[in-house]
Amino acid sequence: MAVCRIAVYIRLSKEDDKTKDESGSITTQRLLLRKYAAEHFAEYELTEFCDDGYTGTNFERPAVRELLKRAKKRELDCILVKDFSRFARDYIELGAYLEQIFPFLGIRFISVNDHYDSAALLGNGAGIDVNFKNLLYDLYSKDISVKVRSSLAVRKEKGQYVSANSPFGYEKSPDDRHALVIAEDEAQIVRWIFSLAVEGYTSVETARMFNEMQVQTPIEFKIKKGKTSRVPKGEKFLWNSSTICQILRNEVYIGNIVQKKYEKDFVGGKNHLKPRAQWLVGRGHHEPLIDREIFDMVQKGRGKGRMPRDNRTHPLVGKLVCGACKSNLRCRGGKNPYFSCPRRYFSAMEDCVVRADALFVEEAVLLQVQSNVQGGGSAKELIENAVDKIVVYKEQQITIQWKPHLLNTRGDTI
Ligand SMILES: [Zn+2]
């Protein structure tokens, strides 16, 4: 029997050092792989390739390059790694090696912890492709869910963005007109829309609130950037629920591009939507704006009416404003209602009220009103007559702004 020429590939990254995770150390990887070789091969010779302190996001590592060089010269029969991420963190590139390059060179690839052995998949026909792709997508979506935003990890899988217009939240890259890059001013609003949806805002409520707060619409952004010269039908452009819905279901925000959604009935005929399964989806095409988990959560909530929540209107709503941005606070929550600023998702609005307990705010307001305002009447009337605005700050500090004729009251901060 011929001797199997095994390459053992080991990588220790800088991140590994920091966490002092012993399971990823060079010694551990070496022991695991040598043990595996001894148990699974009769006759073999082992060469070790070790990269210390290199990231897995590309193949610019001396040992991996040496390994690939030897592989291409057909000096290796088998490559052994602890897990895929040791070899490559760019799953698209990893896929190319595992699906095309190594099979072409006749090299067997084993990833011990992933229970992946290319030899075991041989003869499995079409199954290889599907199983393996699923595995890749699995790994890939895990990556997204841990917010790996590194653009290095994002490569085109297939397809190019060919539409003339970029979707709201993105713009065409100045270097490559088929590539999309994040337009941060628009992206903030997209993230905001998703955050509100997770909180249970319906698209109608979000649209209404945006119009109230005069949030710029996608068209207005385009006009501002000189991309269109459209004029509004009415007085101005407004948000509506279908715009919000379109954004919430658009996979472009998780880094995918979806093409070939429509087909023509006959030559020159009308476009109609194809079944979802027939769309061409390119995954990992560009940097995502929204985590996969959030996106999936929102999709589950859509179409089922509203998400479970208590949409109460509190008597103080309308009086309460955010200390940072002066937006009207909203009342949220079920058993323990609280006030929050709807603008807090803006990265620029870090001092917005995240959560001010409703009971606390009520108490604090009552206390101040009663000690400052003479006269009878219910608390509701007192507040109605004497209080102009109640400013709430992030740390639940409360300042009451009295109506002008009551300015001679005592200090008003608690
Ligand atoms: Zn605010």
Short mmCIF file of C-alpha atoms and ligand atoms in Angstrom, two decimals:
data_model
loop_
_atom_site.label_atom_id
_atom_site.label_comp_id
_atom_site.label_asym_id
_atom_site.label_seq_id
_atom_site.Cartn_x
_atom_site.Cartn_y
_atom_site.Cartn_z
CA MET A 1 0.00 0.00 0.00
CA ALA A 2 1.29 3.43 -0.92
CA VAL A 3 2.35 5.77 1.81
CA CYS A 4 -0.15 8.57 2.32
CA ARG A 5 1.50 11.96 2.35
CA ILE A 6 -0.42 13.91 4.96
CA ALA A 7 -0.16 17.65 5.53
CA VAL A 8 -1.19 18.74 8.97
CA TYR A 9 -2.18 22.38 8.99
CA ILE A 10 -2.16 24.34 12.26
CA ARG A 11 -2.99 27.97 12.78
CA LEU A 12 -2.85 30.11 15.87
CA SER A 13 -4.39 33.52 15.47
CA LYS A 14 -3.77 36.66 17.50
CA GLU A 15 -7.28 36.36 18.91
CA ASP A 16 -6.40 32.92 20.25
CA ASP A 17 -3.59 34.44 22.28
CA LYS A 18 -5.85 36.96 23.97
CA THR A 19 -8.46 34.52 25.12
CA LYS A 20 -5.83 31.98 26.20
CA ASP A 21 -8.19 29.33 24.92
CA GLU A 22 -6.18 26.19 25.37
CA SER A 23 -8.36 24.19 22.98
CA GLY A 24 -7.08 26.30 20.10
CA SER A 25 -3.41 26.22 21.03
CA ILE A 26 -0.78 24.85 18.73
CA THR A 27 -0.02 21.93 21.01
CA THR A 28 -3.64 20.93 21.23
CA GLN A 29 -4.16 21.13 17.50
CA ARG A 30 -0.97 19.14 16.89
CA LEU A 31 -1.92 16.40 19.32
CA LEU A 32 -5.45 16.12 17.97
CA LEU A 33 -4.32 15.87 14.37
CA ARG A 34 -1.47 13.42 15.04
CA LYS A 35 -3.82 11.21 17.01
CA TYR A 36 -6.36 11.32 14.20
CA ALA A 37 -3.73 10.38 11.63
CA ALA A 38 -2.47 7.49 13.74
CA GLU A 39 -5.98 6.14 14.18
CA HIS A 40 -7.14 6.48 10.58
CA PHE A 41 -4.12 5.79 8.40
CA ALA A 42 -1.99 2.67 8.18
CA GLU A 43 1.02 3.96 6.28
CA TYR A 44 1.62 7.64 6.27
CA GLU A 45 4.19 10.35 6.45
CA LEU A 46 3.36 13.58 8.14
CA THR A 47 4.42 17.14 7.33
CA GLU A 48 3.41 19.95 9.60
CA PHE A 49 2.51 23.43 8.36
CA CYS A 50 2.07 25.97 11.09
CA ASP A 51 1.05 29.63 10.96
CA ASP A 52 1.43 31.43 14.25
CA GLY A 53 -0.33 34.74 14.73
CA TYR A 54 -2.07 35.01 11.39
CA THR A 55 -5.68 35.70 10.67
CA GLY A 56 -7.68 33.21 8.66
CA THR A 57 -9.44 35.77 6.55
CA ASN A 58 -7.09 35.33 3.64
CA PHE A 59 -4.42 33.00 2.36
CA GLU A 60 -1.56 35.44 2.95
CA ARG A 61 0.07 33.15 5.49
CA PRO A 62 3.52 31.63 4.86
CA ALA A 63 2.71 28.09 5.91
CA VAL A 64 -0.60 27.86 4.10
CA ARG A 65 1.05 29.20 0.97
CA GLU A 66 3.77 26.61 1.22
CA LEU A 67 1.11 23.95 1.73
CA LEU A 68 -0.85 25.05 -1.33
CA LYS A 69 2.36 25.19 -3.38
CA ARG A 70 3.19 21.60 -2.43
CA ALA A 71 -0.40 20.57 -3.10
CA LYS A 72 -0.28 22.01 -6.59
CA LYS A 73 2.97 20.13 -7.26
CA ARG A 74 1.07 16.99 -6.23
CA GLU A 75 3.37 16.33 -3.32
CA LEU A 76 0.49 15.80 -0.92
CA ASP A 77 -2.32 13.25 -0.71
CA CYS A 78 -4.27 14.49 2.25
CA ILE A 79 -4.75 17.68 4.27
CA LEU A 80 -5.74 17.46 7.89
CA VAL A 81 -7.10 20.39 9.94
CA LYS A 82 -8.86 20.78 13.27
CA ASP A 83 -11.71 22.81 11.83
CA PHE A 84 -12.49 24.73 8.69
CA SER A 85 -11.84 28.11 10.27
CA ARG A 86 -8.18 27.11 10.87
CA PHE A 87 -7.71 26.68 7.18
CA ALA A 88 -9.87 29.56 5.97
CA ARG A 89 -12.36 31.94 7.43
CA ASP A 90 -13.44 33.07 4.03
CA TYR A 91 -15.97 30.38 3.36
CA ILE A 92 -16.38 31.24 -0.26
CA GLU A 93 -12.70 30.72 -0.90
CA LEU A 94 -12.73 27.64 1.29
CA GLY A 95 -15.58 26.33 -0.83
CA ALA A 96 -13.59 26.81 -4.01
CA TYR A 97 -10.71 24.76 -2.58
CA LEU A 98 -12.87 21.99 -1.22
CA GLU A 99 -15.25 21.71 -4.13
CA GLN A 100 -12.94 22.28 -7.05
CA ILE A 101 -9.24 22.66 -6.45
CA PHE A 102 -8.53 19.78 -4.07
CA PRO A 103 -10.74 17.26 -5.91
CA PHE A 104 -9.00 18.27 -9.13
CA LEU A 105 -5.59 17.67 -7.54
CA GLY A 106 -6.82 14.41 -6.05
CA ILE A 107 -6.25 15.60 -2.51
CA ARG A 108 -8.34 14.35 0.35
CA PHE A 109 -9.37 17.00 2.88
CA ILE A 110 -10.30 16.20 6.44
CA SER A 111 -11.61 18.62 9.03
CA VAL A 112 -11.69 16.63 12.25
CA ASN A 113 -14.06 18.68 14.37
CA ASP A 114 -16.44 19.31 11.52
CA HIS A 115 -16.60 15.56 10.77
CA TYR A 116 -15.82 16.39 7.21
CA ASP A 117 -13.87 13.95 5.06
CA SER A 118 -13.93 14.51 1.32
CA ALA A 119 -13.24 10.79 0.74
CA ALA A 120 -16.38 9.84 2.64
CA LEU A 121 -18.41 12.04 0.35
CA LEU A 122 -17.13 10.45 -2.84
CA GLY A 123 -19.70 8.57 -4.86
CA ASN A 124 -22.41 10.42 -3.09
CA GLY A 125 -23.35 12.13 -6.32
CA ALA A 126 -25.30 15.31 -6.12
CA GLY A 127 -25.52 15.00 -2.35
CA ILE A 128 -22.01 16.34 -1.93
CA ASP A 129 -22.86 19.63 -3.40
CA VAL A 130 -26.01 20.21 -1.47
CA ASN A 131 -24.72 19.00 1.88
CA PHE A 132 -21.57 20.92 1.58
CA LYS A 133 -23.22 24.10 0.48
CA ASN A 134 -25.60 23.90 3.39
CA LEU A 135 -22.66 23.56 5.68
CA LEU A 136 -21.05 26.61 4.16
CA TYR A 137 -24.17 28.67 4.48
CA ASP A 138 -24.47 27.55 8.05
CA LEU A 139 -20.99 28.70 8.83
CA TYR A 140 -21.57 31.84 6.90
CA SER A 141 -24.71 32.86 8.68
CA LYS A 142 -23.11 32.15 12.04
CA ASP A 143 -20.51 34.63 10.99
CA ILE A 144 -23.10 37.27 10.29
CA SER A 145 -24.92 36.68 13.51
CA VAL A 146 -21.82 37.42 15.53
CA LYS A 147 -21.62 40.71 13.71
CA VAL A 148 -18.45 40.04 11.87
CA ARG A 149 -18.51 43.17 9.86
CA SER A 150 -15.11 42.77 8.36
CA SER A 151 -15.36 43.52 4.71
CA LEU A 152 -12.62 40.95 4.18
CA ALA A 153 -15.06 38.23 5.04
CA VAL A 154 -17.51 39.48 2.51
CA ARG A 155 -16.92 38.28 -0.98
CA LYS A 156 -19.14 37.89 -3.89
CA GLU A 157 -20.48 34.40 -4.07
CA LYS A 158 -22.13 34.75 -7.38
CA GLY A 159 -23.92 37.32 -9.39
CA GLN A 160 -23.33 40.99 -9.52
CA TYR A 161 -25.50 43.89 -8.61
CA VAL A 162 -26.69 45.03 -11.99
CA SER A 163 -29.57 47.35 -11.23
CA ALA A 164 -29.07 50.99 -12.14
CA ASN A 165 -30.24 52.16 -8.73
CA SER A 166 -28.76 51.20 -5.41
CA PRO A 167 -31.16 50.08 -2.69
CA PHE A 168 -31.91 52.51 0.14
CA GLY A 169 -29.07 52.22 2.67
CA TYR A 170 -26.42 51.45 0.07
CA GLU A 171 -24.64 53.16 -2.74
CA LYS A 172 -22.60 51.96 -5.67
CA SER A 173 -18.96 51.62 -4.84
CA PRO A 174 -16.89 54.31 -6.53
CA ASP A 175 -14.38 51.60 -7.56
CA ASP A 176 -16.76 48.99 -8.85
CA ARG A 177 -20.19 49.79 -10.16
CA HIS A 178 -21.40 46.26 -9.45
CA ALA A 179 -20.47 46.48 -5.79
CA LEU A 180 -22.58 47.96 -3.03
CA VAL A 181 -21.20 49.86 -0.07
CA ILE A 182 -23.07 51.15 2.95
CA ALA A 183 -24.39 54.72 2.83
CA GLU A 184 -24.29 55.44 6.53
CA ASP A 185 -26.83 58.28 6.57
CA GLU A 186 -29.45 56.05 4.96
CA ALA A 187 -28.31 52.91 6.76
CA GLN A 188 -29.16 54.46 10.12
CA ILE A 189 -32.76 54.72 9.05
CA VAL A 190 -32.86 51.15 7.79
CA ARG A 191 -31.52 49.89 11.13
CA TRP A 192 -34.03 52.08 12.88
CA ILE A 193 -36.91 50.57 10.88
CA PHE A 194 -35.78 47.04 11.75
CA SER A 195 -35.36 47.91 15.43
CA LEU A 196 -38.85 49.33 15.58
CA ALA A 197 -40.26 46.25 13.86
CA VAL A 198 -38.58 44.02 16.44
CA GLU A 199 -40.17 46.14 19.15
CA GLY A 200 -43.55 45.52 17.59
CA TYR A 201 -44.20 48.68 15.65
CA THR A 202 -46.34 47.94 12.59
CA SER A 203 -45.32 49.41 9.26
CA VAL A 204 -48.27 51.81 9.50
CA GLU A 205 -47.15 53.06 12.91
CA THR A 206 -43.55 53.43 11.81
CA ALA A 207 -44.59 55.38 8.73
CA ARG A 208 -46.82 57.65 10.77
CA MET A 209 -44.12 58.28 13.33
CA PHE A 210 -41.52 59.01 10.66
CA ASN A 211 -43.82 61.55 9.05
CA GLU A 212 -44.46 63.17 12.41
CA MET A 213 -40.74 63.36 13.10
CA GLN A 214 -40.03 64.47 9.55
CA VAL A 215 -37.55 61.69 8.88
CA GLN A 216 -36.21 62.03 5.36
CA THR A 217 -37.71 59.58 2.85
CA PRO A 218 -35.60 57.52 0.43
CA ILE A 219 -36.61 59.79 -2.43
CA GLU A 220 -35.55 62.87 -0.48
CA PHE A 221 -32.14 61.30 0.08
CA LYS A 222 -31.88 60.69 -3.65
CA ILE A 223 -32.82 64.27 -4.43
CA LYS A 224 -30.31 65.55 -1.89
CA LYS A 225 -27.62 63.44 -3.52
CA GLY A 226 -28.61 64.59 -6.98
CA LYS A 227 -29.70 61.15 -8.15
CA THR A 228 -33.22 62.08 -9.13
CA SER A 229 -35.26 65.17 -9.84
CA ARG A 230 -38.64 63.78 -8.96
CA VAL A 231 -41.14 66.11 -7.34
CA PRO A 232 -43.77 65.08 -4.84
CA LYS A 233 -47.39 64.73 -5.91
CA GLY A 234 -48.65 66.49 -2.82
CA GLU A 235 -46.90 69.00 -0.66
CA LYS A 236 -43.94 66.77 0.11
CA PHE A 237 -42.77 63.18 0.09
CA LEU A 238 -44.15 61.03 2.86
CA TRP A 239 -43.38 57.65 4.34
CA ASN A 240 -46.03 55.02 3.83
CA SER A 241 -46.42 51.52 5.10
CA SER A 242 -45.55 49.84 1.82
CA THR A 243 -42.16 51.57 1.72
CA ILE A 244 -41.51 50.29 5.23
CA CYS A 245 -42.68 46.77 4.27
CA GLN A 246 -40.46 46.70 1.21
CA ILE A 247 -37.46 47.57 3.34
CA LEU A 248 -38.32 45.01 6.01
CA ARG A 249 -38.49 42.12 3.57
CA ASN A 250 -35.53 43.05 1.39
CA GLU A 251 -32.74 40.50 1.68
CA VAL A 252 -30.30 43.07 0.44
CA TYR A 253 -29.96 44.15 4.08
CA ILE A 254 -28.47 40.82 5.12
CA GLY A 255 -25.91 40.99 2.35
CA ASN A 256 -27.79 39.04 -0.31
CA ILE A 257 -28.75 40.10 -3.75
CA VAL A 258 -31.91 38.67 -5.17
CA GLN A 259 -32.25 38.64 -8.91
CA LYS A 260 -34.45 37.00 -11.52
CA LYS A 261 -37.51 37.53 -9.37
CA TYR A 262 -39.67 38.28 -12.35
CA GLU A 263 -40.30 36.63 -15.67
CA LYS A 264 -42.21 37.71 -18.72
CA ASP A 265 -45.30 35.78 -19.77
CA PHE A 266 -44.26 35.94 -23.39
CA VAL A 267 -42.06 38.17 -25.46
CA GLY A 268 -43.02 41.73 -24.66
CA GLY A 269 -45.52 40.52 -22.09
CA LYS A 270 -46.07 41.63 -18.55
CA ASN A 271 -43.59 40.86 -15.78
CA HIS A 272 -44.85 38.63 -13.06
CA LEU A 273 -43.34 37.42 -9.85
CA LYS A 274 -41.82 33.94 -9.89
CA PRO A 275 -42.12 31.53 -6.95
CA ARG A 276 -39.54 32.33 -4.30
CA ALA A 277 -37.69 29.06 -4.84
CA GLN A 278 -36.81 30.12 -8.38
CA TRP A 279 -35.19 33.41 -7.47
CA LEU A 280 -31.49 33.71 -7.90
CA VAL A 281 -30.07 34.59 -4.52
CA GLY A 282 -26.43 35.60 -4.22
CA ARG A 283 -25.37 35.33 -0.61
CA GLY A 284 -22.65 37.39 1.01
CA HIS A 285 -22.54 39.78 -1.89
CA HIS A 286 -21.90 42.87 0.21
CA GLU A 287 -21.64 44.01 3.80
CA PRO A 288 -24.91 43.37 5.64
CA LEU A 289 -26.77 46.11 7.51
CA ILE A 290 -28.93 43.81 9.56
CA ASP A 291 -28.06 40.66 11.48
CA ARG A 292 -29.51 37.50 10.06
CA GLU A 293 -31.25 36.71 13.36
CA ILE A 294 -32.97 40.08 13.48
CA PHE A 295 -34.02 39.76 9.87
CA ASP A 296 -35.49 36.30 10.42
CA MET A 297 -37.26 37.47 13.55
CA VAL A 298 -38.87 40.29 11.63
CA GLN A 299 -39.94 37.98 8.79
CA LYS A 300 -41.65 35.68 11.29
CA GLY A 301 -43.54 38.58 12.80
CA ARG A 302 -44.68 39.97 9.48
CA GLY A 303 -47.95 38.89 7.93
CA LYS A 304 -49.28 37.70 11.26
CA GLY A 305 -50.83 40.97 12.15
CA ARG A 306 -48.94 42.62 14.94
CA MET A 307 -46.34 41.17 17.21
CA PRO A 308 -47.38 40.63 20.80
CA ARG A 309 -47.12 43.83 22.78
CA ASP A 310 -49.10 46.31 24.73
CA ASN A 311 -49.71 49.39 22.69
CA ARG A 312 -50.94 51.54 25.53
CA THR A 313 -51.08 55.26 25.39
CA HIS A 314 -50.06 56.72 28.68
CA PRO A 315 -51.69 59.97 29.90
CA LEU A 316 -48.24 61.59 30.05
CA VAL A 317 -47.44 60.84 26.42
CA GLY A 318 -47.37 64.11 24.56
CA LYS A 319 -45.93 65.95 27.55
CA LEU A 320 -42.78 63.88 27.82
CA VAL A 321 -39.83 64.76 25.65
CA CYS A 322 -36.36 63.29 25.31
CA GLY A 323 -33.68 65.33 27.04
CA ALA A 324 -31.22 64.67 24.23
CA CYS A 325 -33.21 65.17 21.03
CA LYS A 326 -36.55 66.64 22.19
CA SER A 327 -38.58 63.95 20.44
CA ASN A 328 -41.80 62.89 22.09
CA LEU A 329 -41.25 59.80 24.21
CA ARG A 330 -43.34 56.71 23.51
CA CYS A 331 -44.77 54.36 26.04
CA ARG A 332 -43.83 50.70 25.59
CA GLY A 333 -43.89 47.49 27.52
CA GLY A 334 -46.54 45.26 29.01
CA LYS A 335 -46.61 44.70 32.75
CA ASN A 336 -43.90 47.23 33.45
CA PRO A 337 -44.51 50.08 31.06
CA TYR A 338 -41.67 52.42 30.29
CA PHE A 339 -40.95 55.45 28.17
CA SER A 340 -38.33 55.53 25.49
CA CYS A 341 -37.15 57.83 22.76
CA PRO A 342 -37.89 56.47 19.28
CA ARG A 343 -34.73 58.13 17.98
CA ARG A 344 -32.40 56.23 20.26
CA TYR A 345 -31.36 53.86 17.48
CA PHE A 346 -29.48 56.62 15.77
CA SER A 347 -25.83 56.19 16.50
CA ALA A 348 -25.58 59.96 16.76
CA MET A 349 -28.20 59.97 19.50
CA GLU A 350 -26.39 58.14 22.23
CA ASP A 351 -27.92 60.22 25.03
CA CYS A 352 -31.49 59.49 24.08
CA VAL A 353 -33.76 57.95 26.68
CA VAL A 354 -33.55 54.19 26.42
CA ARG A 355 -35.83 53.31 29.27
CA ALA A 356 -37.52 55.46 31.89
CA ASP A 357 -39.78 53.49 34.14
CA ALA A 358 -43.36 54.79 33.85
CA LEU A 359 -44.18 54.39 37.54
CA PHE A 360 -41.09 56.32 38.51
CA VAL A 361 -41.83 59.12 36.06
CA GLU A 362 -45.43 59.40 37.24
CA GLU A 363 -44.34 59.61 40.88
CA ALA A 364 -41.64 62.15 40.19
CA VAL A 365 -43.93 64.34 38.14
CA LEU A 366 -46.75 64.21 40.67
CA LEU A 367 -44.40 65.09 43.50
CA GLN A 368 -43.08 68.12 41.69
CA VAL A 369 -46.43 69.29 40.49
CA GLN A 370 -48.03 69.04 43.92
CA SER A 371 -45.23 70.91 45.63
CA ASN A 372 -45.12 73.64 43.02
CA VAL A 373 -48.67 74.28 42.09
CA GLN A 374 -51.24 75.66 44.45
CA GLY A 375 -54.86 74.90 44.07
CA GLY A 376 -57.12 71.93 43.91
CA GLY A 377 -58.17 69.67 41.13
CA SER A 378 -57.04 66.23 40.12
CA ALA A 379 -53.43 65.42 39.35
CA LYS A 380 -54.40 65.12 35.72
CA GLU A 381 -55.83 68.65 35.70
CA LEU A 382 -52.83 70.05 37.51
CA ILE A 383 -50.45 68.57 35.00
CA GLU A 384 -52.66 69.61 32.14
CA ASN A 385 -52.86 73.22 33.34
CA ALA A 386 -49.41 73.82 34.75
CA VAL A 387 -46.97 71.66 32.85
CA ASP A 388 -45.76 72.53 29.39
CA LYS A 389 -43.19 69.77 28.82
CA ILE A 390 -41.54 67.12 30.97
CA VAL A 391 -37.97 66.60 29.87
CA VAL A 392 -36.61 63.16 30.64
CA TYR A 393 -32.88 62.45 30.50
CA LYS A 394 -31.10 59.18 29.94
CA GLU A 395 -30.39 58.59 33.65
CA GLN A 396 -34.07 59.10 34.49
CA GLN A 397 -33.51 62.67 35.59
CA ILE A 398 -36.62 64.74 35.11
CA THR A 399 -37.01 68.45 34.52
CA ILE A 400 -40.42 70.04 34.30
CA GLN A 401 -40.93 73.02 32.05
CA TRP A 402 -43.85 74.97 33.41
CA LYS A 403 -46.30 76.91 31.37
CA PRO A 404 -45.22 80.59 31.15
CA HIS A 405 -47.60 81.99 33.79
CA LEU A 406 -46.17 79.58 36.36
CA LEU A 407 -42.49 80.41 35.85
CA ASN A 408 -42.19 81.80 39.37
CA THR A 409 -42.25 78.33 40.87
CA ARG A 410 -39.44 76.84 42.88
CA GLY A 411 -36.55 74.78 41.55
CA ASP A 412 -37.74 72.08 39.27
CA THR A 413 -35.09 69.44 38.99
CA ILE A 414 -35.09 66.33 41.09
ZN ZN B 1 -34.08 61.22 21.94
#
